[in-house]
mmCIF file of C-alpha atoms and ligand atoms in Angstrom:
data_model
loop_
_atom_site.group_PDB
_atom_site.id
_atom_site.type_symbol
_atom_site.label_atom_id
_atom_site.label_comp_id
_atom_site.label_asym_id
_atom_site.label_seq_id
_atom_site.Cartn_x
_atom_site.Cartn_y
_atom_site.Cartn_z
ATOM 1 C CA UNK A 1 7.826 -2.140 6.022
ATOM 2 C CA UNK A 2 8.927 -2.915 2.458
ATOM 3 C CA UNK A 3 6.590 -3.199 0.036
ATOM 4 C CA UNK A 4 7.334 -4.334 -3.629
ATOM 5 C CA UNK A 5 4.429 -3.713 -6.604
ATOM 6 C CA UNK A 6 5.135 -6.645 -8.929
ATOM 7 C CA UNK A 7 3.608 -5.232 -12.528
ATOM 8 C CA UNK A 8 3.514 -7.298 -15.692
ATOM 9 C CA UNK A 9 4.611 -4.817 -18.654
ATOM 10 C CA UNK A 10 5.811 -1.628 -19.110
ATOM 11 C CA UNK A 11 4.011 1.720 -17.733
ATOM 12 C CA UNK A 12 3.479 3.691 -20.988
ATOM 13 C CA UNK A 13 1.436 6.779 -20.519
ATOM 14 C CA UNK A 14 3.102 9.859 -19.134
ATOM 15 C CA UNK A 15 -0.265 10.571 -16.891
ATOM 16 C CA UNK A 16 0.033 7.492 -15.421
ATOM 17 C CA UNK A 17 3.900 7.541 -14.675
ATOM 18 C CA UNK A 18 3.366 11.175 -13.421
ATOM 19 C CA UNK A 19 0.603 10.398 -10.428
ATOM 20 C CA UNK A 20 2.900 7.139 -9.820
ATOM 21 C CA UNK A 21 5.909 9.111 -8.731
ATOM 22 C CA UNK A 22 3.776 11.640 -7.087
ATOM 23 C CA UNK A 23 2.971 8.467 -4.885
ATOM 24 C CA UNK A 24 5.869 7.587 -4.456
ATOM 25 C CA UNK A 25 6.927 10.211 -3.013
ATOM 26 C CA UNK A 26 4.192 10.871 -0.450
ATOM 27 C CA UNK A 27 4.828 7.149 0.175
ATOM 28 C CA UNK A 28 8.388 7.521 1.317
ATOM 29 C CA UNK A 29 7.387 8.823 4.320
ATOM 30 C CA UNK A 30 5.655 6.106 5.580
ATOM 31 C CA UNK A 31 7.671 2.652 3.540
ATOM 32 C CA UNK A 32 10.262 1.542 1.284
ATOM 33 C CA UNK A 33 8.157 1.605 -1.860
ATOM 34 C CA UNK A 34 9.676 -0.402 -5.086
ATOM 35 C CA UNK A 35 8.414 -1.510 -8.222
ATOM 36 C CA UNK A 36 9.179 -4.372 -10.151
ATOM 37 C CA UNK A 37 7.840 -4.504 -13.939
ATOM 38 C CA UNK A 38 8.238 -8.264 -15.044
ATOM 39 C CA UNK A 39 8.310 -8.458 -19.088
ATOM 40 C CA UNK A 40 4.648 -9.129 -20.340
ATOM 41 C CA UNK A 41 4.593 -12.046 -23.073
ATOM 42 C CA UNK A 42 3.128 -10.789 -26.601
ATOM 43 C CA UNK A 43 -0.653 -11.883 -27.073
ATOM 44 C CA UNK A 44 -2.176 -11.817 -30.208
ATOM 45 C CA UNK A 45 -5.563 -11.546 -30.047
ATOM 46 C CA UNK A 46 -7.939 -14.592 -30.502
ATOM 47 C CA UNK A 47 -5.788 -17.115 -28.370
ATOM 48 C CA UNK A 48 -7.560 -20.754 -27.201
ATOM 49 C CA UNK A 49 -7.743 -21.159 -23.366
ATOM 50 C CA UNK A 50 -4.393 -23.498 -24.044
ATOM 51 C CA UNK A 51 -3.033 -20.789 -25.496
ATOM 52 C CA UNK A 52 -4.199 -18.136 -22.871
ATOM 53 C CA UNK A 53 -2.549 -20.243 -20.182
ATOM 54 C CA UNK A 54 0.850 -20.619 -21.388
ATOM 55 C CA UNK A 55 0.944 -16.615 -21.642
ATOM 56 C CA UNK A 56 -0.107 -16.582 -18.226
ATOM 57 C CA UNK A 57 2.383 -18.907 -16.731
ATOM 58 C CA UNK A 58 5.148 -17.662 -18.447
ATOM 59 C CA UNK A 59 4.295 -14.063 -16.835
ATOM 60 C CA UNK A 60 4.021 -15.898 -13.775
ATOM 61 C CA UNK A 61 7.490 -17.222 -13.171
ATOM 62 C CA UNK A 62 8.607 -14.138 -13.696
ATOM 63 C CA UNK A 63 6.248 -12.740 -10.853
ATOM 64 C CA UNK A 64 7.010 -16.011 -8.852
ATOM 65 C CA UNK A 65 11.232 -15.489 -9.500
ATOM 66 C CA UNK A 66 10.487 -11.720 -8.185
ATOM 67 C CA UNK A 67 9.236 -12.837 -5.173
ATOM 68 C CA UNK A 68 11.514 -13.762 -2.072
ATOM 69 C CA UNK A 69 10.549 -16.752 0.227
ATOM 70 C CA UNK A 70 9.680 -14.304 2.987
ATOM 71 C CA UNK A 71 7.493 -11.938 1.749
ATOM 72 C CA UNK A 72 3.924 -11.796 2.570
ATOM 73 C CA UNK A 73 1.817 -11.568 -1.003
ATOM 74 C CA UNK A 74 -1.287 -9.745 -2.001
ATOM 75 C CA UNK A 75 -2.553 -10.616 -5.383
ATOM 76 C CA UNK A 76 -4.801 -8.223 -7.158
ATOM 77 C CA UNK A 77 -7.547 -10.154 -8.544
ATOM 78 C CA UNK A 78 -11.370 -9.102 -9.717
ATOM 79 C CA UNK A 79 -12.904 -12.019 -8.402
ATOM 80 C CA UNK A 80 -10.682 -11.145 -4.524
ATOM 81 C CA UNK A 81 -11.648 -10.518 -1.216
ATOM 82 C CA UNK A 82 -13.308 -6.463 -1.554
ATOM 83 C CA UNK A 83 -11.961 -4.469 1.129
ATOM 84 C CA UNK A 84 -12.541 -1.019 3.067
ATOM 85 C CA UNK A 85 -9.877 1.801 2.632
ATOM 86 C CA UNK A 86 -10.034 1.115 6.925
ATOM 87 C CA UNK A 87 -9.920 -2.520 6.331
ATOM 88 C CA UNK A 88 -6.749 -2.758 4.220
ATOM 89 C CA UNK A 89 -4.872 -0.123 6.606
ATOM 90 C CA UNK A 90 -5.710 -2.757 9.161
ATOM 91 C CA UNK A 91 -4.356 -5.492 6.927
ATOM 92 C CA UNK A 92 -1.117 -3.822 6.564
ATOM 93 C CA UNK A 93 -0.599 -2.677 10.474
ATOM 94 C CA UNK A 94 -1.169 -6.578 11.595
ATOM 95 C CA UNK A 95 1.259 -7.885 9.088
ATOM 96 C CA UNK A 96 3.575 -5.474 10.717
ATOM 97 C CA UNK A 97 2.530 -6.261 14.623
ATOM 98 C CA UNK A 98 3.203 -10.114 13.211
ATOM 99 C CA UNK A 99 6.477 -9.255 12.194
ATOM 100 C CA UNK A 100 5.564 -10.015 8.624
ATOM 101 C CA UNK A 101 8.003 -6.913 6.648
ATOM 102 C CA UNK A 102 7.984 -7.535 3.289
ATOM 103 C CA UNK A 103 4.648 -7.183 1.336
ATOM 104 C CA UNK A 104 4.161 -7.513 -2.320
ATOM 105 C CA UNK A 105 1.239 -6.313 -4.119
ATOM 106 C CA UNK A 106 0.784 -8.474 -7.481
ATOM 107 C CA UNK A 107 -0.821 -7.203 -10.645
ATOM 108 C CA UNK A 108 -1.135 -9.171 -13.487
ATOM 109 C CA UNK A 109 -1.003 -8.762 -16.721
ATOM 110 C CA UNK A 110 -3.952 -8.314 -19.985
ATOM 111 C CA UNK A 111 -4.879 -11.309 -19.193
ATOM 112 C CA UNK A 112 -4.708 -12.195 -15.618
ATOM 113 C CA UNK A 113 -2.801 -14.328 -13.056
ATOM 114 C CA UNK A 114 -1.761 -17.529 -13.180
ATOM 115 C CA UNK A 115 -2.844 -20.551 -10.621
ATOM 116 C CA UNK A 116 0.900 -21.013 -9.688
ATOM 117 C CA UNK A 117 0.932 -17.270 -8.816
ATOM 118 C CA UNK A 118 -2.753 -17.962 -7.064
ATOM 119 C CA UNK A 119 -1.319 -20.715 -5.217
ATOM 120 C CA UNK A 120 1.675 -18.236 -3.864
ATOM 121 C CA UNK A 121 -0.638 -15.429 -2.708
ATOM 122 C CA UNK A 122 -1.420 -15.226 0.661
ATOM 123 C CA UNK A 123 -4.277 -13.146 -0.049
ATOM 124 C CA UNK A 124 -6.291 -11.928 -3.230
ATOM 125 C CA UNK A 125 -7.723 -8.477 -2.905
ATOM 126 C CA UNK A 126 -10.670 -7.101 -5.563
ATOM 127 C CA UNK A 127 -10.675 -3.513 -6.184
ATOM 128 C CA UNK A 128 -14.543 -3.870 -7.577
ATOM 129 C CA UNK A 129 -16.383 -6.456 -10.103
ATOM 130 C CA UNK A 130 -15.242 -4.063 -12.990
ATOM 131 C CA UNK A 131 -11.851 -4.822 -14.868
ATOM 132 C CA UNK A 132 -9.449 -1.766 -14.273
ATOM 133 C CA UNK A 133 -6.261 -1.488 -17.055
ATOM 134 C CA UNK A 134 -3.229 -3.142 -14.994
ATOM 135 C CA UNK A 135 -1.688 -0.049 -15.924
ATOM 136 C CA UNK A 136 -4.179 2.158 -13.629
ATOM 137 C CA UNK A 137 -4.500 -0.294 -11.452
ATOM 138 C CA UNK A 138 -1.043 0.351 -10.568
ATOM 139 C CA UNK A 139 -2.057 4.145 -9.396
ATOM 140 C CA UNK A 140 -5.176 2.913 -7.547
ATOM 141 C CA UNK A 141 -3.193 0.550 -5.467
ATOM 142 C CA UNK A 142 -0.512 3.095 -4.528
ATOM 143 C CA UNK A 143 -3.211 5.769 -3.549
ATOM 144 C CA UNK A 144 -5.196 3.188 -1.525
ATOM 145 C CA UNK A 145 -1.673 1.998 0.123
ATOM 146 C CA UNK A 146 -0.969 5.600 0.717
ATOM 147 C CA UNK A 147 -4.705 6.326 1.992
ATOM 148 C CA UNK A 148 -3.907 3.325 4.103
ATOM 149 C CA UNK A 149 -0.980 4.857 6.243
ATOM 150 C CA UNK A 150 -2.713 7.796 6.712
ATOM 151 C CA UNK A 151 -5.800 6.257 8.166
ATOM 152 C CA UNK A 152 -3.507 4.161 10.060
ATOM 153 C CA UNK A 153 -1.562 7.351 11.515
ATOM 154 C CA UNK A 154 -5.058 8.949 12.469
ATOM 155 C CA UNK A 155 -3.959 11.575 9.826
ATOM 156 C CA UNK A 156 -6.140 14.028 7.895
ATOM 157 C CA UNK A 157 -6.631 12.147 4.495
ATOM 158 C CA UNK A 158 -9.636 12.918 1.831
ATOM 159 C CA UNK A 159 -12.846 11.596 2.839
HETATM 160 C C1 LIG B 1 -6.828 -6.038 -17.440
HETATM 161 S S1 LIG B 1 -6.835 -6.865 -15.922
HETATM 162 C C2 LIG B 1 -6.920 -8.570 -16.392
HETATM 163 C C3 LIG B 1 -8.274 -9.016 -16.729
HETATM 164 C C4 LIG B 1 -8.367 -10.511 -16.814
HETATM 165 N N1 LIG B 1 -9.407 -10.856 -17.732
HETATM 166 C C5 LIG B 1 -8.695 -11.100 -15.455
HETATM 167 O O1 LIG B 1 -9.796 -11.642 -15.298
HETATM 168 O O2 LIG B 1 -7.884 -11.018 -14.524
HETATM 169 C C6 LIG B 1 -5.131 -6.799 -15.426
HETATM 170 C C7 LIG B 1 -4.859 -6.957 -13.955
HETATM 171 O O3 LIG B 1 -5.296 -5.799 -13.269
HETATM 172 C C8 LIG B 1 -5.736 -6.157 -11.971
HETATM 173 N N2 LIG B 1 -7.147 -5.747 -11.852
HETATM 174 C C9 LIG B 1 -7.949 -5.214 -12.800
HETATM 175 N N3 LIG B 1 -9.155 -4.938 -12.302
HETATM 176 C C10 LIG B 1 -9.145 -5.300 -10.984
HETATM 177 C C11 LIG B 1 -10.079 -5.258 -9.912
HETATM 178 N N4 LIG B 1 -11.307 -4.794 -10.055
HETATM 179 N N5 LIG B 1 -9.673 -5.714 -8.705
HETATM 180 C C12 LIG B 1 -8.434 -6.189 -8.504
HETATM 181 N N6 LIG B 1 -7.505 -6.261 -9.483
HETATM 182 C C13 LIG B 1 -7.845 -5.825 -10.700
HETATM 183 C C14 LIG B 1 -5.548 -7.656 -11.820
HETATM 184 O O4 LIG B 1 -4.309 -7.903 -11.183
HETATM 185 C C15 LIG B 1 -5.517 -8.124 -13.265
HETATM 186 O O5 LIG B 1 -4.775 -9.314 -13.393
#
């Protein structure tokens, strides 16, 4: 399977970029793992709604132009479907068994997704209620992606 993590902005923190690689690299054992950052648009703080939304959809052709017409997409979104470590392993193996090889993951950026990137997902998946830092969230997803193909495998993981 190839998966692709579509990520508005730049990773910044050396923490961060250092337990993404380590990931990554437990990762390639089990999937093609890429990462696609898509430029973030400059907010200032204080925007109207209007204002809010034109940020938002001009991250979101970028997502949408990363995208091929193929590819199965999982949008990361607070108000998503929450789902068991065991429940997204599942999720993954039956897009497999379906045939279904690329996945995206898509995290948006400070201040969301936008509808036409909502409209593209084939499923939205909540990590929690709280708001997580797209940057972190980045991490979490690759751990719970990794923690996924172990449990799939039947292969000691962390409780
Ligand atoms: C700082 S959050 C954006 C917060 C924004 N107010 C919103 O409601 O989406 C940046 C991105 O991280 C991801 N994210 C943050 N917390 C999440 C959670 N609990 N579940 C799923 N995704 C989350 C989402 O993709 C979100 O677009």
């Amino acid at each position: 399977m190839k998966i692709t993590i579509i990520s508005v902005g730049k990773l910044k923190e050396k923490y961060l970029k250092q337990g993404i690689q380590e990931y990554l690299k437990r990762l390639s054992s089990y999937a093609k793992v890429d990462i696609i950052e898509v430029a973030d648009e400059k907010a200032p703080e204080n925007l109207s709604e209007a204002e809010e939304k034109q940020v938002k959809d001009k991250e979101g052709e970028r997502i949408l132009q990363a995208i091929s017409p193929d590819t199965y997409v999982i949008t990361l979104e607070i108000e998503g479907k929450m789902l068991s470590s065991e429940q997204l392993a599942k999720k993954m193996d039956e897009l497999a068994l379906h045939g279904k090889s690329k996945l995206a993951f898509v995290i948006g950026g400070s201040l969301g997704i936008s509808e036409a990137v909502q409209q593209r997902s084939n499923f939205a998946i909540s990590f929690s209620k709280m708001t997580f830092p797209h940057q972190l969230m980045r991490l979490i997803l690759l751990e719970q992606v990794y923690r996924g193909f172990r449990i799939s495998r039947g292969e000691p993981y962390h409780k």
